[in-house]
Amino acid sequence: MQPIISISNLSKTYDGGVRALNSVSLDIEQGEIFALLGPNGAGKTTLISAVCGIVTPTSGTVLAGGHDIIRGYKKARAMIGLVPQEISTDAFETVWATVNFSRGLFGKAGDRAYIEQLLRDLALWDKKDAKIMELSGGMKRRVMIAKALSHEPEILFLDEPTAGVDVELRRSMWNLVRGLRERGVTIILTTHYIEEAEEMADRVGVIRGGEIIVVEETEAIMRKLGKRQLTLTLTEAMETVPDALAEWHLELADEGHRLVYSFDANDESTGIPSLLRRMGDLGIGFADLDTSKSSLEDIFVGLVNAQQEPAA
Amino acid sequence: MNIRGVWALYSFEMQRTWRTLWQSVVTPVITTVLYFVVFGSAIGSRMEDIGGVDYGAFIVPGLMMLSLLTQSISNASFGIYFPKFSGTVYEMLSAPMSPIELVLGYVGAAATKSILLGLIILATANLFVDVRIEYPLVMILFLVLTALTFSLFGFIIGIWADGFEQLSFIPMLVVTPLTFLGGAFYSINMLPDPWRSISLFNPVVYLVSGFRWSFYGEGDVSIGLSLGITAAFLIACLAVVIWIFRTGYRLKE
Ligand SMILES: Nc1ncnc2c1ncn2[C@@H]1O[C@H](COP(=O)(O)OP(=O)(O)OP(=O)(O)O)[C@@H](O)[C@H]1O
Ligand SMILES: [Mg+2]
């Protein structure tokens, strides 16, 4: 299937000379949830802003639903809803007025029933006549989401939708996003909460210094780059790792009570059976064993650091 | 053409007017009353008629122009500056709206508001003096043309400004003096010569003169010249606005 968003060789150099995007190419598939991860200043917002028409790209092309975002900007933009990183709303307007205004701006005829349902879904219905300045920060963010969804976009950009949002609201946002995906909306979100990407995204892309360094299915990236650890709780503490076990590069933890073995989940042979056999030969007993895998966060930090070194 | 978008923007902007109806209407009414108390009754009663027109009635077109210019500029400049300042401009930039459509929405609303104000001032003035309008169609034409032109001008100022001070800077330092010196309260023919000739470089002279012509059939300069200069200024403002959107000047990075 044709990707719903196709970005090719997109670059952006700001007036001040900052090269925020460096020849980024990326395809977003219809109906997926795509998480864009990257440290502060990596270019996430710039990438989203360029696609949405807020920043003019220096070079490169972007197609949204097959429409060029410059030449066919009306058709492209009509498909897209944007929740920017910064909350900015018309403080003196009511929730109802501002959400309906957004719908009109995108050329859609009024639809009270749809807007009502939208506000109900976002738990804003009882605030519909409140002025936006009277709302809490979390509510304002939901108003921004309501505005972005007011014109029934097929593509939704969420730039850090859960920054500064409490746990409960975060969960409800995740549910909302999943609900949207079920209705066929394609969602691109940026986040600093890796668990969010891990939990929700079908694919993740990591951007650093204006370049996309990895794009992978969330599961695959975790399988591929994830490290696993085997922890053995020993029956008797030991002071040093015996030389006979040197080839496994073991580490001692918990004052010698635990032996930790790190291995790559993808290796054909993990080395575990031979390790256990050797320990048996040496008469080292263990009471318990446990394996764990690294989180996307560990992977992410590893990736960003690994890329930093050659650049330095 | 995204007509719904234009309408949404226009009515959203007009909504702001209704919300601040108090300031929007009461201020000009009170100002007009004050002008009439001072110029119309106190001073005007000692003034001779100008060109056969009672002084109180003579100043009505100038008074309307003064409000029309300052209000058009401040409405339109505030209308676009505020979203830039608060960040909500992201929505205009990401909406399927062409530059022309954005201008129609913003400038249309600002112009509508100042036309309404002009009419309110006219009605208020009518309570104090007998205003006669010789050429109502020309009067309306001038009203609309001036409101549009100066709303466009205000739109440009709003985009250029990067502080609230700058929003009031041009209206206060440029437009108000030019209007006062542009024959709003006198005929420039009353001035002695170097001043009369110098006044002819003031574009507001042509606006006030043309507008007064539509009321009393007489102006300081010919009506054709007045219309021509007003139209030229409109075209110049349009050109700047088109350039702004082409380049994204102060709107987009
Ligand atoms: N308007 C601007 N003018 C000049 N430089 C800018 C502008 N906006 C962003 N930049 C620069 O571009 C780079 C990328 O910024 P961007 O906002 O895209 O990062 P980000 O990945 O969204 O970061 P964060 O996680 O902090 O939101 C940064 O170096 C930033 O300083
Ligand atoms: Mg950002």
Coordinates of C-alpha atoms and ligand atoms in Angstrom, one line a residue:
Chain A
M1 CA 0.0 0.0 0.0
Q2 CA 1.1 3.5 -0.7
P3 CA 2.4 5.3 2.5
I4 CA 0.0 8.0 3.8
I5 CA 2.9 10.3 4.4
S6 CA 6.1 10.2 2.4
I7 CA 8.9 12.4 3.3
S8 CA 12.0 12.5 1.1
N9 CA 15.2 14.3 1.7
L10 CA 13.6 16.9 3.8
S11 CA 16.0 19.5 5.1
K12 CA 15.5 22.6 7.2
T13 CA 18.1 25.2 8.0
Y14 CA 16.7 28.0 10.2
D15 CA 17.6 31.6 9.5
G16 CA 20.0 31.6 12.4
G17 CA 22.0 28.8 10.6
V18 CA 20.8 25.8 12.7
R19 CA 20.4 22.8 10.5
A20 CA 17.5 21.2 12.3
L21 CA 16.7 18.6 9.7
N22 CA 19.3 16.9 7.5
S23 CA 17.9 15.1 4.5
V24 CA 15.3 13.2 6.4
S25 CA 13.4 10.4 4.5
L26 CA 10.6 8.6 6.2
D27 CA 7.4 6.8 5.2
I28 CA 4.4 6.6 7.5
E29 CA 2.0 3.8 6.7
Q30 CA -1.8 4.3 6.7
G31 CA -3.4 3.5 10.1
E32 CA -0.2 3.0 12.1
I33 CA 0.9 4.7 15.3
F34 CA 4.4 6.0 14.8
A35 CA 6.5 7.3 17.7
L36 CA 9.2 9.7 17.0
L37 CA 11.8 9.6 19.7
G38 CA 14.8 11.8 20.2
P39 CA 16.6 14.0 22.7
N40 CA 15.8 17.7 23.1
G41 CA 16.6 19.7 20.0
A42 CA 16.8 16.6 17.8
G43 CA 14.4 18.1 15.3
K44 CA 11.1 16.4 16.1
T45 CA 9.0 19.5 16.3
T46 CA 10.7 20.9 13.2
L47 CA 9.9 17.8 11.2
I48 CA 6.2 17.9 12.3
S49 CA 6.0 21.7 11.6
A50 CA 7.4 21.2 8.1
V51 CA 4.8 18.6 7.3
C52 CA 2.0 20.7 8.7
G53 CA 3.0 24.0 6.9
I54 CA 4.2 25.9 9.9
V55 CA 7.8 25.8 8.9
T56 CA 9.0 26.2 5.2
P57 CA 11.3 23.3 4.3
T58 CA 14.7 24.4 2.9
S59 CA 14.6 21.4 0.5
G60 CA 13.0 18.0 0.0
T61 CA 9.4 17.0 -0.6
V62 CA 6.6 15.7 1.5
L63 CA 3.5 14.0 0.3
A64 CA 0.4 13.6 2.5
G65 CA -2.2 11.2 1.1
G66 CA -0.5 11.7 -2.3
H67 CA -0.7 15.5 -2.2
D68 CA 2.4 17.6 -2.2
I69 CA 2.4 19.8 0.9
I70 CA 3.5 22.8 -1.1
R71 CA 1.7 22.5 -4.4
G72 CA -1.3 20.6 -3.1
Y73 CA -1.3 22.2 0.3
K74 CA -5.0 22.6 0.7
K75 CA -5.8 18.9 0.1
A76 CA -2.8 17.8 2.1
R77 CA -3.6 20.0 5.1
A78 CA -7.3 19.1 5.1
M79 CA -6.2 15.6 6.0
I80 CA -4.0 16.6 8.9
G81 CA -4.7 17.5 12.5
L82 CA -2.0 18.9 14.6
V83 CA -1.6 19.2 18.4
P84 CA 1.5 21.3 18.9
Q85 CA 4.0 20.9 21.7
E86 CA 3.2 24.3 23.2
I87 CA -0.3 24.9 24.5
S88 CA -1.6 28.0 22.9
T89 CA -5.3 28.8 22.8
D90 CA -7.6 31.8 22.6
A91 CA -7.9 32.4 26.3
F92 CA -11.1 34.4 26.1
E93 CA -13.0 32.0 23.9
T94 CA -15.2 29.2 25.1
V95 CA -14.3 25.6 24.5
W96 CA -17.3 25.2 22.2
A97 CA -16.6 28.3 20.1
T98 CA -12.9 27.5 19.6
V99 CA -13.4 23.9 18.6
N100 CA -16.2 24.8 16.2
F101 CA -13.9 27.5 14.8
S102 CA -11.2 25.0 14.1
R103 CA -13.6 22.8 12.2
G104 CA -14.8 25.8 10.1
L105 CA -11.2 26.9 9.4
F106 CA -10.6 23.5 7.8
G107 CA -13.6 23.9 5.5
K108 CA -16.0 21.5 7.2
A109 CA -19.7 22.2 7.6
G110 CA -20.8 22.5 11.2
D111 CA -21.7 19.2 12.9
R112 CA -23.0 19.7 16.5
A113 CA -23.4 16.0 17.1
Y114 CA -19.8 15.2 16.1
I115 CA -18.3 18.0 18.2
E116 CA -20.5 17.0 21.1
Q117 CA -19.2 13.4 20.9
L118 CA -15.7 14.6 20.6
L119 CA -15.9 16.8 23.7
R120 CA -17.6 14.0 25.6
D121 CA -14.8 11.6 24.6
L122 CA -12.3 14.1 25.9
A123 CA -14.2 14.7 29.1
L124 CA -14.7 18.3 28.2
W125 CA -18.4 18.3 27.6
D126 CA -19.3 19.9 31.0
K127 CA -16.7 22.6 30.3
K128 CA -18.0 23.4 26.8
D129 CA -19.2 26.9 27.8
A130 CA -16.2 27.6 30.0
K131 CA -13.6 30.1 28.8
I132 CA -10.3 28.4 28.0
M133 CA -8.4 30.5 30.5
E134 CA -10.6 29.0 33.3
L135 CA -9.4 25.5 32.5
S136 CA -6.5 23.6 34.0
G137 CA -3.4 22.8 32.0
G138 CA -4.5 19.2 31.3
M139 CA -7.9 20.4 30.2
K140 CA -6.3 22.9 27.9
R141 CA -4.2 20.2 26.3
R142 CA -7.4 18.3 25.7
V143 CA -8.9 21.3 24.1
M144 CA -6.0 21.4 21.7
I145 CA -6.6 17.8 20.9
A146 CA -10.3 18.5 20.3
K147 CA -9.4 21.3 18.0
A148 CA -7.0 19.0 16.1
L149 CA -9.7 16.4 15.8
S150 CA -12.6 18.8 15.1
H151 CA -12.3 18.4 11.3
E152 CA -12.0 14.6 11.3
P153 CA -8.5 14.3 10.1
E154 CA -7.1 11.1 8.7
I155 CA -3.6 11.9 10.0
L156 CA -3.0 13.2 13.5
F157 CA 0.3 14.7 14.8
L158 CA 0.7 14.8 18.5
D159 CA 3.8 16.7 19.6
E160 CA 4.5 15.5 23.1
P161 CA 0.8 15.0 24.0
T162 CA 1.5 13.7 27.5
A163 CA 4.2 16.2 28.6
G164 CA 3.2 17.4 32.1
V165 CA 0.1 15.4 32.2
D166 CA -0.8 13.2 35.2
V167 CA -0.8 9.4 35.1
E168 CA -4.5 9.1 34.8
L169 CA -4.9 11.5 32.0
R170 CA -2.0 9.9 30.3
R171 CA -3.8 6.5 30.4
S172 CA -6.9 8.1 29.0
M173 CA -5.0 9.7 26.2
W174 CA -3.5 6.4 25.3
N175 CA -6.9 5.0 25.1
L176 CA -8.1 7.8 23.0
V177 CA -5.2 7.3 20.6
R178 CA -5.9 3.6 20.4
G179 CA -9.6 4.4 19.7
L180 CA -8.6 6.7 16.9
R181 CA -6.3 4.1 15.4
E182 CA -9.2 1.7 15.4
R183 CA -11.2 4.2 13.4
G184 CA -8.4 4.2 10.9
V185 CA -6.6 7.4 11.9
T186 CA -2.8 7.4 11.3
I187 CA -1.0 8.8 14.4
I188 CA 2.4 10.3 14.6
L189 CA 3.5 11.2 18.1
T190 CA 6.6 12.4 19.7
T191 CA 7.4 11.7 23.3
H192 CA 10.1 11.6 25.9
Y193 CA 8.3 8.8 27.8
I194 CA 9.8 5.7 26.2
E195 CA 7.2 3.5 27.9
E196 CA 4.6 5.4 25.9
A197 CA 6.2 4.4 22.7
E198 CA 6.8 0.9 23.9
E199 CA 3.2 0.6 24.9
M200 CA 1.5 2.2 22.0
A201 CA 3.6 2.5 18.9
D202 CA 3.6 0.1 16.0
R203 CA 6.8 1.5 14.9
V204 CA 9.4 3.9 16.3
G205 CA 11.8 6.2 14.7
V206 CA 14.8 7.7 16.5
I207 CA 16.0 11.1 15.4
R208 CA 19.1 12.8 16.5
G209 CA 20.8 15.9 15.3
G210 CA 18.3 16.2 12.5
E211 CA 18.9 12.8 11.2
I212 CA 16.7 9.7 11.5
I213 CA 19.0 7.0 12.8
V214 CA 16.7 4.1 13.2
V215 CA 13.2 3.2 12.0
E216 CA 11.9 -0.1 13.2
E217 CA 8.8 -1.9 14.3
T218 CA 8.7 -1.5 18.1
E219 CA 8.8 -5.2 18.7
A220 CA 11.6 -5.8 16.3
I221 CA 13.8 -3.0 17.7
M222 CA 13.3 -4.5 21.1
R223 CA 14.1 -8.0 19.9
K224 CA 17.0 -6.9 17.8
L225 CA 18.7 -4.4 20.1
G226 CA 17.4 -5.5 23.4
K227 CA 19.9 -7.1 25.8
R228 CA 18.8 -9.8 28.1
Q229 CA 20.1 -10.6 31.5
L230 CA 20.2 -13.8 33.5
T231 CA 20.5 -13.4 37.2
L232 CA 21.5 -16.3 39.4
T233 CA 20.9 -16.1 43.1
L234 CA 23.8 -18.1 44.6
T235 CA 23.4 -20.4 47.6
E236 CA 26.8 -19.2 48.8
A237 CA 28.2 -15.8 48.2
M238 CA 31.5 -15.5 46.4
E239 CA 34.1 -12.8 46.3
T240 CA 35.4 -13.0 42.8
V241 CA 34.2 -14.7 39.7
P242 CA 36.2 -17.9 39.2
D243 CA 38.6 -17.9 36.3
A244 CA 36.9 -21.0 35.0
L245 CA 33.8 -18.8 34.2
A246 CA 35.7 -16.0 32.6
E247 CA 34.5 -16.6 29.0
W248 CA 30.9 -15.5 30.0
H249 CA 32.1 -12.1 31.4
L250 CA 29.9 -12.5 34.5
E251 CA 29.4 -9.8 37.0
L252 CA 28.8 -10.1 40.7
A253 CA 26.0 -8.2 42.4
D254 CA 24.4 -7.9 45.8
E255 CA 27.7 -8.4 47.7
G256 CA 28.5 -11.6 45.9
H257 CA 25.1 -13.2 46.3
R258 CA 24.1 -12.8 42.7
L259 CA 25.8 -13.6 39.4
V260 CA 24.7 -11.6 36.4
Y261 CA 25.1 -12.8 32.9
S262 CA 24.3 -10.4 30.0
F263 CA 23.6 -11.9 26.6
D264 CA 22.3 -10.9 23.3
A265 CA 18.8 -12.3 22.7
N266 CA 19.5 -12.7 19.0
D267 CA 22.6 -14.9 19.3
E268 CA 22.1 -18.4 18.1
S269 CA 23.4 -19.9 21.2
T270 CA 22.9 -17.9 24.3
G271 CA 25.6 -19.7 26.2
I272 CA 23.3 -20.4 29.1
P273 CA 23.3 -24.2 29.0
S274 CA 27.1 -24.4 28.9
L275 CA 27.3 -21.8 31.7
L276 CA 25.0 -23.8 33.9
R277 CA 26.9 -27.0 33.1
R278 CA 30.2 -25.5 33.9
M279 CA 28.8 -24.1 37.2
G280 CA 27.6 -27.6 38.0
D281 CA 31.0 -29.0 37.3
L282 CA 32.5 -26.4 39.7
G283 CA 29.9 -27.2 42.4
I284 CA 28.5 -23.7 42.4
G285 CA 24.9 -24.0 43.5
F286 CA 22.1 -21.5 42.9
A287 CA 18.7 -21.1 44.6
D288 CA 16.9 -19.0 42.0
L289 CA 17.3 -17.8 38.5
D290 CA 15.6 -14.9 36.7
T291 CA 15.8 -13.3 33.2
S292 CA 14.9 -9.8 32.2
K293 CA 15.1 -7.8 29.0
S294 CA 16.1 -4.2 28.6
S295 CA 13.4 -1.6 28.0
L296 CA 13.1 0.6 24.9
E297 CA 14.6 3.3 27.1
D298 CA 17.9 1.4 27.5
I299 CA 17.9 0.8 23.8
F300 CA 17.2 4.4 23.1
V301 CA 19.9 5.7 25.4
G302 CA 22.3 3.1 23.9
L303 CA 21.5 4.2 20.3
V304 CA 21.8 7.9 20.9
N305 CA 25.1 7.5 22.7
A306 CA 26.5 5.1 20.1
Q307 CA 25.7 7.7 17.4
Q308 CA 27.2 10.5 19.4
E309 CA 30.7 9.0 19.6
P310 CA 31.6 8.9 15.9
A311 CA 30.2 12.4 15.5
A312 CA 32.4 13.8 18.3
Chain B
M1 CA -12.0 28.6 -2.3
N2 CA -12.4 27.6 1.3
I3 CA -15.5 29.8 1.9
R4 CA -16.3 28.1 5.2
G5 CA -12.8 28.8 6.4
V6 CA -13.1 32.5 5.5
W7 CA -16.4 32.7 7.2
A8 CA -15.2 30.9 10.3
L9 CA -12.3 33.3 10.6
Y10 CA -14.4 36.4 9.8
S11 CA -17.1 35.5 12.3
F12 CA -14.5 34.5 15.0
E13 CA -12.9 37.9 14.6
M14 CA -16.3 39.6 14.7
Q15 CA -17.1 37.7 17.8
R16 CA -14.2 39.4 19.5
T17 CA -15.8 42.7 18.5
W18 CA -19.2 41.8 20.1
R19 CA -17.4 40.6 23.2
T20 CA -15.7 44.0 23.6
L21 CA -18.8 45.9 22.3
W22 CA -18.5 48.2 25.2
Q23 CA -15.1 49.6 24.3
S24 CA -15.8 49.2 20.6
V25 CA -18.9 51.4 20.6
V26 CA -18.8 53.5 23.7
T27 CA -15.4 54.9 23.2
P28 CA -15.9 56.4 19.7
V29 CA -19.4 57.7 20.7
I30 CA -18.0 59.5 23.7
T31 CA -15.0 60.9 21.7
T32 CA -17.4 62.2 19.1
V33 CA -19.6 63.8 21.7
L34 CA -16.5 65.5 23.2
Y35 CA -15.4 66.8 19.8
F36 CA -18.8 68.3 19.2
V37 CA -18.9 69.9 22.6
V38 CA -15.5 71.4 22.0
F39 CA -15.3 72.1 18.3
G40 CA -19.0 72.2 17.4
S41 CA -20.5 74.2 20.2
A42 CA -17.7 76.0 22.1
I43 CA -15.4 76.9 19.1
G44 CA -17.7 76.2 16.2
S45 CA -20.3 78.8 17.3
R46 CA -17.6 81.5 16.8
M47 CA -16.4 80.1 13.5
E48 CA -17.6 81.2 10.1
D49 CA -19.1 78.7 7.8
I50 CA -16.6 77.0 5.5
G51 CA -17.7 76.9 1.9
G52 CA -21.2 77.5 3.0
V53 CA -21.1 74.6 5.4
D54 CA -21.7 75.1 9.1
Y55 CA -18.4 74.4 11.0
G56 CA -20.0 71.7 13.2
A57 CA -21.2 69.8 10.1
F58 CA -17.9 70.6 8.2
I59 CA -15.8 68.5 10.7
V60 CA -18.1 65.4 10.5
P61 CA -16.3 63.7 7.5
G62 CA -12.9 64.5 9.1
L63 CA -14.0 63.1 12.4
M64 CA -15.2 59.9 10.7
M65 CA -12.0 59.6 8.8
L66 CA -9.9 60.0 12.0
S67 CA -11.7 57.1 13.7
L68 CA -11.8 55.1 10.5
L69 CA -8.1 55.3 10.0
T70 CA -7.0 54.7 13.6
Q71 CA -9.6 52.0 14.2
S72 CA -8.9 50.1 11.0
I73 CA -5.3 50.0 11.8
S74 CA -5.6 49.0 15.4
N75 CA -8.3 46.4 14.8
A76 CA -6.4 44.7 12.0
S77 CA -3.0 44.9 13.5
F78 CA -4.2 43.5 16.8
G79 CA -6.2 40.8 15.0
I80 CA -3.1 39.3 13.4
Y81 CA -0.6 40.3 16.1
F82 CA -2.4 38.6 18.9
P83 CA -2.4 35.1 17.4
K84 CA 1.3 35.6 16.6
F85 CA 1.9 36.6 20.2
S86 CA -0.1 33.8 21.8
G87 CA 1.0 31.2 19.4
T88 CA -2.4 30.3 18.0
V89 CA -1.3 31.4 14.6
Y90 CA -0.1 27.8 14.2
E91 CA -3.6 26.9 13.4
M92 CA -4.0 29.5 10.6
L93 CA -0.7 28.3 9.1
S94 CA -1.7 24.6 9.2
A95 CA -5.2 25.1 7.9
P96 CA -6.1 24.7 4.3
M97 CA -6.4 28.5 3.9
S98 CA -4.7 30.4 1.1
P99 CA -3.1 33.8 1.9
I100 CA -6.0 35.5 0.1
E101 CA -8.5 33.7 2.3
L102 CA -6.7 34.6 5.5
V103 CA -6.6 38.2 4.4
L104 CA -10.2 38.2 3.5
G105 CA -11.1 36.8 7.0
Y106 CA -8.9 39.1 9.0
V107 CA -9.0 42.3 7.0
G108 CA -12.7 41.8 6.2
A109 CA -13.6 41.6 9.9
A110 CA -11.4 44.6 10.8
A111 CA -12.9 46.7 7.9
T112 CA -16.4 45.7 8.8
K113 CA -15.9 46.8 12.4
S114 CA -14.5 50.2 11.4
I115 CA -17.3 50.8 8.8
L116 CA -19.8 50.1 11.6
L117 CA -17.9 52.6 13.8
G118 CA -17.9 55.2 11.1
L119 CA -21.7 54.8 10.8
I120 CA -22.1 55.1 14.6
I121 CA -20.1 58.3 14.6
L122 CA -22.2 59.6 11.7
A123 CA -25.4 58.8 13.7
T124 CA -24.0 60.4 16.8
A125 CA -22.9 63.5 14.9
N126 CA -26.4 63.8 13.4
L127 CA -27.7 64.4 16.9
F128 CA -25.7 67.6 17.2
V129 CA -25.6 69.0 13.7
D130 CA -27.5 68.6 10.4
V131 CA -25.4 66.4 8.3
R132 CA -26.4 66.2 4.7
I133 CA -24.9 63.7 2.3
E134 CA -24.9 64.8 -1.3
Y135 CA -23.5 61.7 -2.9
P136 CA -24.3 58.7 -0.6
L137 CA -22.9 56.1 -2.9
V138 CA -19.6 57.9 -3.2
M139 CA -19.6 58.3 0.6
I140 CA -20.1 54.5 1.0
L141 CA -17.4 53.8 -1.6
F142 CA -14.9 56.0 0.3
L143 CA -15.9 54.5 3.6
V144 CA -15.4 50.9 2.3
L145 CA -12.2 51.7 0.4
T146 CA -10.6 53.6 3.3
A147 CA -11.6 50.9 5.8
L148 CA -10.2 48.1 3.6
T149 CA -7.0 50.0 2.8
F150 CA -6.2 50.9 6.3
S151 CA -7.2 47.5 7.6
L152 CA -4.6 46.0 5.1
F153 CA -2.1 48.6 6.4
G154 CA -2.9 47.5 9.9
F155 CA -2.5 43.9 9.0
I156 CA 1.0 44.6 7.7
I157 CA 1.9 46.5 10.9
G158 CA 0.5 43.5 12.9
I159 CA 2.7 41.1 11.1
W160 CA 5.8 43.4 11.3
A161 CA 5.4 44.2 15.0
D162 CA 7.2 42.2 17.5
G163 CA 5.9 44.0 20.6
F164 CA 2.7 45.6 21.7
E165 CA 4.4 49.1 21.8
Q166 CA 4.9 48.9 18.0
L167 CA 1.2 48.2 17.5
S168 CA 0.3 51.7 18.8
F169 CA 3.5 53.3 17.5
I170 CA 2.4 53.8 13.9
P171 CA -1.2 54.9 14.6
M172 CA 0.0 57.3 17.4
L173 CA 3.0 58.7 15.7
V174 CA 2.1 58.7 12.1
V175 CA -1.6 58.4 11.5
T176 CA -3.0 60.7 14.1
P177 CA -0.7 63.6 13.2
L178 CA -1.3 63.1 9.5
T179 CA -5.0 63.1 10.1
F180 CA -5.0 66.3 12.2
L181 CA -2.7 68.0 9.7
G182 CA -4.7 66.5 6.8
G183 CA -7.6 68.9 7.0
A184 CA -9.9 66.9 9.3
F185 CA -10.9 70.1 11.1
Y186 CA -10.1 72.7 8.6
S187 CA -9.8 73.2 4.8
I188 CA -6.2 73.2 3.7
N189 CA -7.2 76.1 1.5
M190 CA -7.3 78.1 4.7
L191 CA -3.6 77.6 5.1
P192 CA -1.0 80.1 3.9
D193 CA 1.3 78.9 1.1
P194 CA 4.2 77.0 1.9
W195 CA 2.0 75.0 4.2
R196 CA -0.8 74.4 1.8
S197 CA 1.6 72.9 -0.8
I198 CA 3.4 70.9 1.9
S199 CA 0.0 69.5 3.0
L200 CA -0.5 68.1 -0.5
F201 CA 2.2 65.5 0.3
N202 CA 0.0 64.2 3.1
P203 CA -2.0 61.3 1.7
V204 CA -4.7 61.8 4.3
V205 CA -5.6 65.1 2.7
Y206 CA -6.9 63.2 -0.3
L207 CA -9.0 60.9 1.9
V208 CA -10.5 63.6 3.9
S209 CA -11.1 65.8 0.9
G210 CA -12.8 63.1 -1.1
F211 CA -14.9 62.0 1.8
R212 CA -16.0 65.6 2.5
W213 CA -16.8 66.0 -1.2
S214 CA -19.3 63.1 -0.9
F215 CA -21.0 65.0 1.9
Y216 CA -21.0 68.6 0.7
G217 CA -20.0 68.4 -3.0
E218 CA -16.9 70.3 -2.3
G219 CA -13.3 69.3 -1.4
D220 CA -9.8 70.7 -1.2
V221 CA -8.7 68.6 -4.2
S222 CA -10.7 67.0 -7.0
I223 CA -12.6 63.9 -6.3
G224 CA -10.9 62.0 -9.1
L225 CA -7.5 62.7 -7.5
S226 CA -8.8 61.6 -4.1
L227 CA -10.1 58.3 -5.5
G228 CA -6.9 57.7 -7.4
I229 CA -4.6 58.3 -4.4
T230 CA -6.8 56.1 -2.2
A231 CA -6.8 53.3 -4.8
A232 CA -3.0 53.6 -5.2
F233 CA -2.5 53.2 -1.5
L234 CA -4.8 50.1 -1.5
I235 CA -2.9 48.5 -4.3
A236 CA 0.4 49.2 -2.5
C237 CA -0.8 47.6 0.7
L238 CA -2.1 44.6 -1.3
A239 CA 1.3 44.2 -2.9
V240 CA 3.0 44.2 0.4
V241 CA 0.6 41.6 1.8
I242 CA 1.1 39.3 -1.1
W243 CA 4.9 39.6 -0.7
I244 CA 4.5 38.8 3.0
F245 CA 2.7 35.5 2.2
R246 CA 5.0 34.6 -0.6
T247 CA 8.1 34.9 1.6
G248 CA 6.4 33.9 4.9
Y249 CA 8.0 37.1 6.3
R250 CA 7.6 37.1 10.1
L251 CA 4.9 34.5 9.9
K252 CA 6.9 31.3 9.1
E253 CA 10.4 30.2 9.7
Ligands
LIG1 N1 12.3 29.0 15.2 C1 13.5 28.5 15.3 N2 14.6 29.3 14.9 C2 15.8 28.9 15.0 N3 16.2 27.7 15.4 C3 15.2 26.8 15.8 C4 13.8 27.2 15.8 N4 13.1 26.2 16.2 C5 13.9 25.2 16.5 N5 15.2 25.6 16.3 C6 16.4 24.7 16.5 O1 16.3 23.6 15.7 C7 16.7 22.4 16.4 C8 15.6 21.4 16.5 O2 14.6 21.9 17.3 P1 13.2 21.2 17.5 O3 12.3 22.1 18.2 O4 12.7 20.6 16.2 O5 13.6 20.0 18.5 P2 12.8 18.9 19.2 O6 13.3 17.6 18.8 O7 11.3 19.1 19.0 O8 13.1 19.1 20.8 P3 12.3 19.0 22.1 O9 12.3 17.6 22.5 O10 13.0 19.8 23.1 O11 10.9 19.5 21.8 C9 17.2 23.0 17.8 O12 18.6 23.1 17.7 C10 16.5 24.3 17.9 O13 17.3 25.2 18.7
MG2 MG 9.8 19.6 20.2

